[in-house]
PDB file of C-alpha atoms in Angstrom:
ATOM      1  CA  MET A   1      -1.765  15.004   6.901  1.00 42.00           C
ATOM      2  CA  GLU A   2      -2.387  18.704   7.192  1.00 44.00           C
ATOM      3  CA  GLN A   3      -5.250  18.582   4.753  1.00 51.00           C
ATOM      4  CA  ARG A   4      -8.111  16.141   4.627  1.00 64.00           C
ATOM      5  CA  LEU A   5     -10.732  15.157   2.133  1.00 74.00           C
ATOM      6  CA  SER A   6     -13.464  17.779   2.154  1.00 80.00           C
ATOM      7  CA  ARG A   7     -16.961  16.783   3.233  1.00 83.00           C
ATOM      8  CA  SER A   8     -18.375  17.973  -0.078  1.00 86.00           C
ATOM      9  CA  ALA A   9     -16.087  15.556  -1.937  1.00 88.00           C
ATOM     10  CA  VAL A  10     -17.095  12.688   0.352  1.00 91.00           C
ATOM     11  CA  TRP A  11     -20.787  13.461  -0.153  1.00 93.00           C
ATOM     12  CA  ALA A  12     -20.294  13.623  -3.928  1.00 94.00           C
ATOM     13  CA  LEU A  13     -18.585  10.221  -3.923  1.00 96.00           C
ATOM     14  CA  ALA A  14     -21.283   8.774  -1.660  1.00 96.00           C
ATOM     15  CA  ALA A  15     -24.096  10.177  -3.802  1.00 97.00           C
ATOM     16  CA  ALA A  16     -22.549   8.755  -6.956  1.00 97.00           C
ATOM     17  CA  SER A  17     -22.162   5.378  -5.223  1.00 96.00           C
ATOM     18  CA  VAL A  18     -25.832   5.413  -4.229  1.00 96.00           C
ATOM     19  CA  LEU A  19     -26.763   6.308  -7.803  1.00 96.00           C
ATOM     20  CA  CYS A  20     -24.738   3.334  -9.033  1.00 94.00           C
ATOM     21  CA  ALA A  21     -26.576   1.052  -6.591  1.00 92.00           C
ATOM     22  CA  LEU A  22     -29.932   2.430  -7.768  1.00 92.00           C
ATOM     23  CA  MET A  23     -28.992   1.779 -11.385  1.00 91.00           C
ATOM     24  CA  VAL A  24     -28.129  -1.799 -10.443  1.00 89.00           C
ATOM     25  CA  GLY A  25     -31.513  -2.073  -8.722  1.00 88.00           C
ATOM     26  CA  MET A  26     -33.285  -0.799 -11.820  1.00 87.00           C
ATOM     27  CA  ARG A  27     -31.401  -3.324 -13.923  1.00 84.00           C
ATOM     28  CA  ILE A  28     -32.561  -6.151 -11.661  1.00 82.00           C
ATOM     29  CA  VAL A  29     -36.162  -5.074 -11.091  1.00 81.00           C
ATOM     30  CA  TYR A  30     -37.236  -3.644 -14.435  1.00 73.00           C
ATOM     31  CA  MET A  31     -35.151  -5.839 -16.716  1.00 70.00           C
ATOM     32  CA  ASP A  32     -35.543  -8.982 -14.614  1.00 69.00           C
ATOM     33  CA  LYS A  33     -31.888  -9.866 -15.017  1.00 63.00           C
ATOM     34  CA  TRP A  34     -29.877 -10.753 -11.931  1.00 63.00           C
ATOM     35  CA  THR A  35     -26.811 -12.278 -13.657  1.00 58.00           C
ATOM     36  CA  TYR A  36     -23.638 -10.952 -12.002  1.00 57.00           C
ATOM     37  CA  TYR A  37     -25.124  -7.648 -10.896  1.00 58.00           C
ATOM     38  CA  TRP A  38     -25.317  -8.518  -7.240  1.00 59.00           C
ATOM     39  CA  LEU A  39     -21.501  -8.234  -7.241  1.00 77.00           C
ATOM     40  CA  VAL A  40     -21.310  -4.619  -8.423  1.00 85.00           C
ATOM     41  CA  VAL A  41     -22.511  -3.007  -5.201  1.00 88.00           C
ATOM     42  CA  PRO A  42     -20.447  -5.198  -2.822  1.00 90.00           C
ATOM     43  CA  ASN A  43     -17.346  -4.545  -4.933  1.00 91.00           C
ATOM     44  CA  LEU A  44     -17.996  -0.803  -4.766  1.00 93.00           C
ATOM     45  CA  LEU A  45     -18.468  -0.991  -0.997  1.00 93.00           C
ATOM     46  CA  LEU A  46     -15.112  -2.757  -0.695  1.00 94.00           C
ATOM     47  CA  ALA A  47     -13.550   0.100  -2.662  1.00 95.00           C
ATOM     48  CA  TRP A  48     -14.514   2.478   0.165  1.00 96.00           C
ATOM     49  CA  ILE A  49     -12.371   0.586   2.681  1.00 96.00           C
ATOM     50  CA  PRO A  50      -8.978   1.862   1.437  1.00 96.00           C
ATOM     51  CA  LEU A  51     -10.262   5.435   1.523  1.00 95.00           C
ATOM     52  CA  MET A  52     -11.366   5.085   5.143  1.00 95.00           C
ATOM     53  CA  ALA A  53      -8.206   3.239   6.166  1.00 96.00           C
ATOM     54  CA  SER A  54      -5.998   5.861   4.510  1.00 95.00           C
ATOM     55  CA  SER A  55      -7.917   8.632   6.269  1.00 93.00           C
ATOM     56  CA  PHE A  56      -7.456   6.983   9.660  1.00 94.00           C
ATOM     57  CA  ALA A  57      -3.759   6.324   8.959  1.00 94.00           C
ATOM     58  CA  CYS A  58      -3.227   9.989   8.075  1.00 91.00           C
ATOM     59  CA  ARG A  59      -4.960  11.099  11.246  1.00 91.00           C
ATOM     60  CA  THR A  60      -2.454   9.159  13.338  1.00 92.00           C
ATOM     61  CA  ILE A  61       0.433  11.236  11.938  1.00 90.00           C
ATOM     62  CA  GLU A  62      -1.170  14.672  11.959  1.00 83.00           C
ATOM     63  CA  ASP A  63       0.773  17.683  13.209  1.00 79.00           C
ATOM     64  CA  GLY A  64       4.108  16.069  12.487  1.00 78.00           C
ATOM     65  CA  ARG A  65       3.610  13.072  14.767  1.00 86.00           C
ATOM     66  CA  LYS A  66       5.796  10.053  14.099  1.00 88.00           C
ATOM     67  CA  PRO A  67       4.122   6.930  12.684  1.00 89.00           C
ATOM     68  CA  GLY A  68       3.202   4.408  15.357  1.00 91.00           C
ATOM     69  CA  ILE A  69       1.436   1.097  15.795  1.00 94.00           C
ATOM     70  CA  ALA A  70      -1.925   2.594  14.829  1.00 94.00           C
ATOM     71  CA  THR A  71      -0.401   4.035  11.639  1.00 94.00           C
ATOM     72  CA  ALA A  72       1.054   0.661  10.713  1.00 95.00           C
ATOM     73  CA  ALA A  73      -2.212  -1.138  11.455  1.00 96.00           C
ATOM     74  CA  TRP A  74      -4.302   1.204   9.315  1.00 96.00           C
ATOM     75  CA  GLY A  75      -1.617   1.136   6.646  1.00 95.00           C
ATOM     76  CA  ILE A  76      -1.793  -2.645   6.431  1.00 94.00           C
ATOM     77  CA  VAL A  77      -5.591  -2.531   6.146  1.00 95.00           C
ATOM     78  CA  TRP A  78      -5.290   0.125   3.439  1.00 97.00           C
ATOM     79  CA  LEU A  79      -2.742  -1.814   1.395  1.00 95.00           C
ATOM     80  CA  ALA A  80      -4.692  -5.071   1.729  1.00 93.00           C
ATOM     81  CA  PHE A  81      -7.867  -3.505   0.350  1.00 95.00           C
ATOM     82  CA  TYR A  82      -6.305  -1.017  -2.057  1.00 96.00           C
ATOM     83  CA  PRO A  83      -6.507  -3.424  -5.048  1.00 95.00           C
ATOM     84  CA  ASN A  84     -10.294  -3.661  -4.579  1.00 94.00           C
ATOM     85  CA  ALA A  85     -10.617  -0.059  -5.748  1.00 94.00           C
ATOM     86  CA  SER A  86      -9.192  -0.576  -9.228  1.00 93.00           C
ATOM     87  CA  TYR A  87     -10.322  -4.212  -9.453  1.00 94.00           C
ATOM     88  CA  ILE A  88     -13.817  -3.065 -10.443  1.00 93.00           C
ATOM     89  CA  ALA A  89     -12.488  -2.042 -13.855  1.00 92.00           C
ATOM     90  CA  THR A  90     -11.934  -5.713 -14.654  1.00 92.00           C
ATOM     91  CA  ASP A  91     -15.647  -6.412 -14.120  1.00 89.00           C
ATOM     92  CA  LEU A  92     -16.125  -5.113 -17.656  1.00 88.00           C
ATOM     93  CA  ILE A  93     -15.210  -8.594 -18.815  1.00 88.00           C
ATOM     94  CA  HIS A  94     -18.660  -9.758 -17.707  1.00 85.00           C
ATOM     95  CA  LEU A  95     -20.302  -7.689 -20.425  1.00 85.00           C
ATOM     96  CA  SER A  96     -19.131 -10.225 -22.987  1.00 82.00           C
ATOM     97  CA  TYR A  97     -21.653 -12.789 -21.760  1.00 80.00           C
ATOM     98  CA  ALA A  98     -24.007 -11.123 -19.279  1.00 78.00           C
ATOM     99  CA  SER A  99     -25.336  -8.360 -21.520  1.00 80.00           C
ATOM    100  CA  THR A 100     -27.688  -8.516 -24.451  1.00 81.00           C
ATOM    101  CA  LYS A 101     -27.985  -6.170 -27.415  1.00 85.00           C
ATOM    102  CA  GLU A 102     -30.779  -4.344 -25.578  1.00 83.00           C
ATOM    103  CA  THR A 103     -28.919  -3.963 -22.265  1.00 83.00           C
ATOM    104  CA  LEU A 104     -25.306  -3.543 -23.394  1.00 88.00           C
ATOM    105  CA  TYR A 105     -25.048   0.224 -23.133  1.00 92.00           C
ATOM    106  CA  TYR A 106     -26.975   0.388 -19.877  1.00 89.00           C
ATOM    107  CA  ASP A 107     -24.706  -2.307 -18.445  1.00 88.00           C
ATOM    108  CA  LEU A 108     -21.654  -0.504 -19.769  1.00 92.00           C
ATOM    109  CA  SER A 109     -22.802   2.724 -18.106  1.00 94.00           C
ATOM    110  CA  VAL A 110     -23.294   1.006 -14.750  1.00 92.00           C
ATOM    111  CA  ASN A 111     -19.962  -0.779 -14.910  1.00 93.00           C
ATOM    112  CA  MET A 112     -18.061   2.304 -16.022  1.00 94.00           C
ATOM    113  CA  LEU A 113     -19.623   4.367 -13.242  1.00 96.00           C
ATOM    114  CA  ALA A 114     -18.638   1.734 -10.677  1.00 95.00           C
ATOM    115  CA  ALA A 115     -15.144   1.413 -12.157  1.00 95.00           C
ATOM    116  CA  MET A 116     -14.564   5.173 -12.187  1.00 96.00           C
ATOM    117  CA  LEU A 117     -15.818   5.548  -8.618  1.00 97.00           C
ATOM    118  CA  GLY A 118     -13.679   2.643  -7.457  1.00 96.00           C
ATOM    119  CA  TRP A 119     -10.611   4.070  -9.135  1.00 95.00           C
ATOM    120  CA  LEU A 120     -11.256   7.519  -7.646  1.00 95.00           C
ATOM    121  CA  LEU A 121     -11.648   6.085  -4.149  1.00 96.00           C
ATOM    122  CA  GLY A 122      -8.366   4.253  -4.528  1.00 96.00           C
ATOM    123  CA  ALA A 123      -6.554   7.226  -6.056  1.00 96.00           C
ATOM    124  CA  ILE A 124      -7.689   9.588  -3.302  1.00 94.00           C
ATOM    125  CA  SER A 125      -6.657   7.068  -0.641  1.00 95.00           C
ATOM    126  CA  LEU A 126      -3.199   6.786  -2.224  1.00 96.00           C
ATOM    127  CA  TYR A 127      -2.908  10.533  -2.650  1.00 94.00           C
ATOM    128  CA  GLY A 128      -3.326  11.153   1.076  1.00 91.00           C
ATOM    129  CA  LEU A 129      -0.408   8.907   2.019  1.00 93.00           C
ATOM    130  CA  HIS A 130       1.628   9.900  -1.044  1.00 94.00           C
ATOM    131  CA  ALA A 131       1.363  13.602  -0.162  1.00 90.00           C
ATOM    132  CA  GLU A 132       2.365  12.859   3.423  1.00 90.00           C
ATOM    133  CA  MET A 133       5.372  10.867   2.203  1.00 92.00           C
ATOM    134  CA  VAL A 134       6.419  13.750  -0.058  1.00 91.00           C
ATOM    135  CA  ARG A 135       6.095  16.226   2.801  1.00 89.00           C
ATOM    136  CA  ARG A 136       8.207  14.122   5.152  1.00 90.00           C
ATOM    137  CA  SER A 137      10.763  12.511   2.833  1.00 92.00           C
ATOM    138  CA  GLY A 138      10.745  14.411  -0.447  1.00 93.00           C
ATOM    139  CA  ALA A 139       9.369  13.981  -3.943  1.00 91.00           C
ATOM    140  CA  ARG A 140      11.605  11.084  -4.978  1.00 94.00           C
ATOM    141  CA  VAL A 141      10.700   8.942  -2.000  1.00 95.00           C
ATOM    142  CA  GLY A 142       7.045   9.854  -2.451  1.00 94.00           C
ATOM    143  CA  THR A 143       7.129   8.907  -6.128  1.00 95.00           C
ATOM    144  CA  ALA A 144       8.828   5.592  -5.335  1.00 97.00           C
ATOM    145  CA  PHE A 145       6.217   4.899  -2.657  1.00 97.00           C
ATOM    146  CA  ALA A 146       3.320   5.567  -5.054  1.00 97.00           C
ATOM    147  CA  ALA A 147       4.913   3.471  -7.808  1.00 97.00           C
ATOM    148  CA  ILE A 148       5.434   0.487  -5.492  1.00 97.00           C
ATOM    149  CA  VAL A 149       1.868   0.701  -4.216  1.00 97.00           C
ATOM    150  CA  ILE A 150       0.457   0.864  -7.744  1.00 97.00           C
ATOM    151  CA  LEU A 151       2.553  -2.163  -8.752  1.00 96.00           C
ATOM    152  CA  LEU A 152       1.464  -4.129  -5.683  1.00 95.00           C
ATOM    153  CA  GLY A 153      -2.123  -3.094  -6.361  1.00 96.00           C
ATOM    154  CA  SER A 154      -1.842  -4.474  -9.893  1.00 96.00           C
ATOM    155  CA  VAL A 155      -0.517  -7.754  -8.508  1.00 94.00           C
ATOM    156  CA  GLY A 156      -3.519  -7.795  -6.167  1.00 93.00           C
ATOM    157  CA  VAL A 157      -5.923  -7.242  -9.064  1.00 95.00           C
ATOM    158  CA  TYR A 158      -4.338 -10.151 -10.924  1.00 94.00           C
ATOM    159  CA  LEU A 159      -4.657 -12.399  -7.864  1.00 92.00           C
ATOM    160  CA  GLY A 160      -8.311 -11.441  -7.555  1.00 90.00           C
ATOM    161  CA  ARG A 161      -9.399 -11.536 -11.175  1.00 92.00           C
ATOM    162  CA  VAL A 162      -7.370 -14.492 -12.454  1.00 89.00           C
ATOM    163  CA  LEU A 163      -6.570 -16.594  -9.386  1.00 88.00           C
ATOM    164  CA  ARG A 164      -9.785 -15.614  -7.565  1.00 82.00           C
ATOM    165  CA  TRP A 165      -8.197 -14.639  -4.247  1.00 84.00           C
ATOM    166  CA  ASN A 166      -9.658 -11.806  -2.167  1.00 78.00           C
ATOM    167  CA  SER A 167      -8.393  -9.474   0.547  1.00 78.00           C
ATOM    168  CA  TRP A 168      -9.733 -11.643   3.359  1.00 75.00           C
ATOM    169  CA  ASP A 169      -7.486 -14.499   2.233  1.00 80.00           C
ATOM    170  CA  LEU A 170      -4.478 -12.470   3.330  1.00 80.00           C
ATOM    171  CA  VAL A 171      -5.560 -13.314   6.876  1.00 76.00           C
ATOM    172  CA  ILE A 172      -6.878 -16.823   6.286  1.00 84.00           C
ATOM    173  CA  ARG A 173      -4.256 -18.184   3.854  1.00 84.00           C
ATOM    174  CA  PRO A 174      -1.403 -15.675   3.594  1.00 84.00           C
ATOM    175  CA  TRP A 175       1.335 -18.145   2.677  1.00 85.00           C
ATOM    176  CA  GLN A 176      -0.702 -19.581  -0.177  1.00 85.00           C
ATOM    177  CA  ILE A 177      -1.124 -16.085  -1.596  1.00 86.00           C
ATOM    178  CA  VAL A 178       2.632 -15.474  -1.298  1.00 86.00           C
ATOM    179  CA  THR A 179       3.303 -18.765  -3.084  1.00 89.00           C
ATOM    180  CA  ASP A 180       0.834 -17.980  -5.862  1.00 85.00           C
ATOM    181  CA  THR A 181       2.311 -14.505  -6.266  1.00 85.00           C
ATOM    182  CA  LEU A 182       5.847 -15.845  -6.625  1.00 88.00           C
ATOM    183  CA  GLU A 183       4.639 -18.367  -9.166  1.00 86.00           C
ATOM    184  CA  ALA A 184       2.639 -15.742 -11.073  1.00 82.00           C
ATOM    185  CA  ILE A 185       5.566 -13.372 -11.579  1.00 83.00           C
ATOM    186  CA  ARG A 186       7.337 -16.139 -13.494  1.00 87.00           C
ATOM    187  CA  GLU A 187       4.468 -16.489 -15.971  1.00 90.00           C
ATOM    188  CA  PRO A 188       4.539 -14.259 -19.098  1.00 93.00           C
ATOM    189  CA  ASP A 189       0.750 -13.912 -19.176  1.00 93.00           C
ATOM    190  CA  ALA A 190       0.683 -12.801 -15.549  1.00 93.00           C
ATOM    191  CA  LEU A 191       3.488 -10.306 -16.083  1.00 94.00           C
ATOM    192  CA  LEU A 192       1.676  -8.885 -19.111  1.00 96.00           C
ATOM    193  CA  PHE A 193      -1.528  -8.441 -17.079  1.00 96.00           C
ATOM    194  CA  ILE A 194       0.286  -6.904 -14.108  1.00 95.00           C
ATOM    195  CA  GLY A 195       2.500  -4.665 -16.239  1.00 96.00           C
ATOM    196  CA  ALA A 196      -0.334  -3.375 -18.411  1.00 96.00           C
ATOM    197  CA  PHE A 197      -2.598  -2.715 -15.434  1.00 96.00           C
ATOM    198  CA  ALA A 198       0.206  -0.978 -13.544  1.00 97.00           C
ATOM    199  CA  LEU A 199       0.925   1.276 -16.526  1.00 97.00           C
ATOM    200  CA  PHE A 200      -2.782   2.048 -16.922  1.00 95.00           C
ATOM    201  CA  THR A 201      -3.415   2.896 -13.262  1.00 96.00           C
ATOM    202  CA  GLY A 202      -0.045   4.606 -12.872  1.00 96.00           C
ATOM    203  CA  ALA A 203      -0.511   6.896 -15.866  1.00 96.00           C
ATOM    204  CA  VAL A 204      -3.996   7.953 -14.791  1.00 94.00           C
ATOM    205  CA  TYR A 205      -2.874   8.450 -11.183  1.00 96.00           C
ATOM    206  CA  ALA A 206       0.028  10.631 -12.335  1.00 95.00           C
ATOM    207  CA  VAL A 207      -2.438  12.922 -14.128  1.00 94.00           C
ATOM    208  CA  PHE A 208      -4.739  12.881 -11.094  1.00 93.00           C
ATOM    209  CA  TYR A 209      -1.848  13.787  -8.778  1.00 92.00           C
ATOM    210  CA  LYS A 210      -0.786  16.742 -10.895  1.00 89.00           C
ATOM    211  CA  LEU A 211      -4.364  18.005 -11.116  1.00 87.00           C
ATOM    212  CA  VAL A 212      -5.148  17.845  -7.406  1.00 86.00           C
ATOM    213  CA  HIS A 213      -1.799  18.527  -5.752  1.00 75.00           C
ATOM    214  CA  ARG A 214      -1.561  21.725  -3.719  1.00 63.00           C
ATOM    215  CA  SER A 215      -4.550  23.623  -5.126  1.00 59.00           C
ATOM    216  CA  SER A 216      -7.304  20.996  -5.177  1.00 57.00           C
ATOM    217  CA  PRO A 217     -10.698  21.745  -3.573  1.00 55.00           C
ATOM    218  CA  LEU A 218     -10.827  18.031  -2.762  1.00 58.00           C
ATOM    219  CA  LEU A 219      -8.583  18.760   0.210  1.00 57.00           C
ATOM    220  CA  ARG A 220      -9.276  21.509   2.666  1.00 50.00           C
ATOM    221  CA  HIS A 221      -8.339  22.605   6.133  1.00 41.00           C
ATOM    222  CA  ASP A 222     -11.952  23.346   7.001  1.00 38.00           C
ATOM    223  CA  GLY A 223     -15.118  21.417   6.357  1.00 36.00           C
ATOM    224  CA  SER A 224     -13.103  18.213   6.200  1.00 41.00           C
ATOM    225  CA  LEU A 225     -13.236  14.652   7.420  1.00 46.00           C
TER     226      LEU A 225
END
């Protein structure tokens, strides 16, 4: 990829992630409520993996180089962890039982910050590979690539939230995940979840893509990673 994520953007994302972790710490220490909050920070850390994997994958095909084994390896890691980025949005379900009247809006703020950061990390990671696909194969192929990834990501979110699988299980029990996925796509409730989440993430990504494509300060030739 000719352009990379600027250092200033990375630092902004990192600073916001640290702020989210500090808010979680304040929730635990000052409000004496652990509940599910130990999961927020680990989930946000997992959301950084697709960004890093996408960056490394793009580096392997810089300057017009053809994709190789390293590209495929980083691409697999990226796709395996990509659902973790948008998965954080589903953590909002915990507010229904883990928050009180006094903590609801604080908890909502923490969860929304984590969800927005996770989504941004995933969107930026997809954008890097999407832009490269457009440059090499054209807009239609690039759009199809992004749409398939978003759909697969939504399937991954369903597997994680409803069936309680995680990315590591792709290595430990891959065939069981394939079986569960094939069974899920025959269930109306699963299709509703996957379809709605795909439309949600796809619509927001489409706006993001139009906003950042070509002229975005997120991506620069200099001062980049």
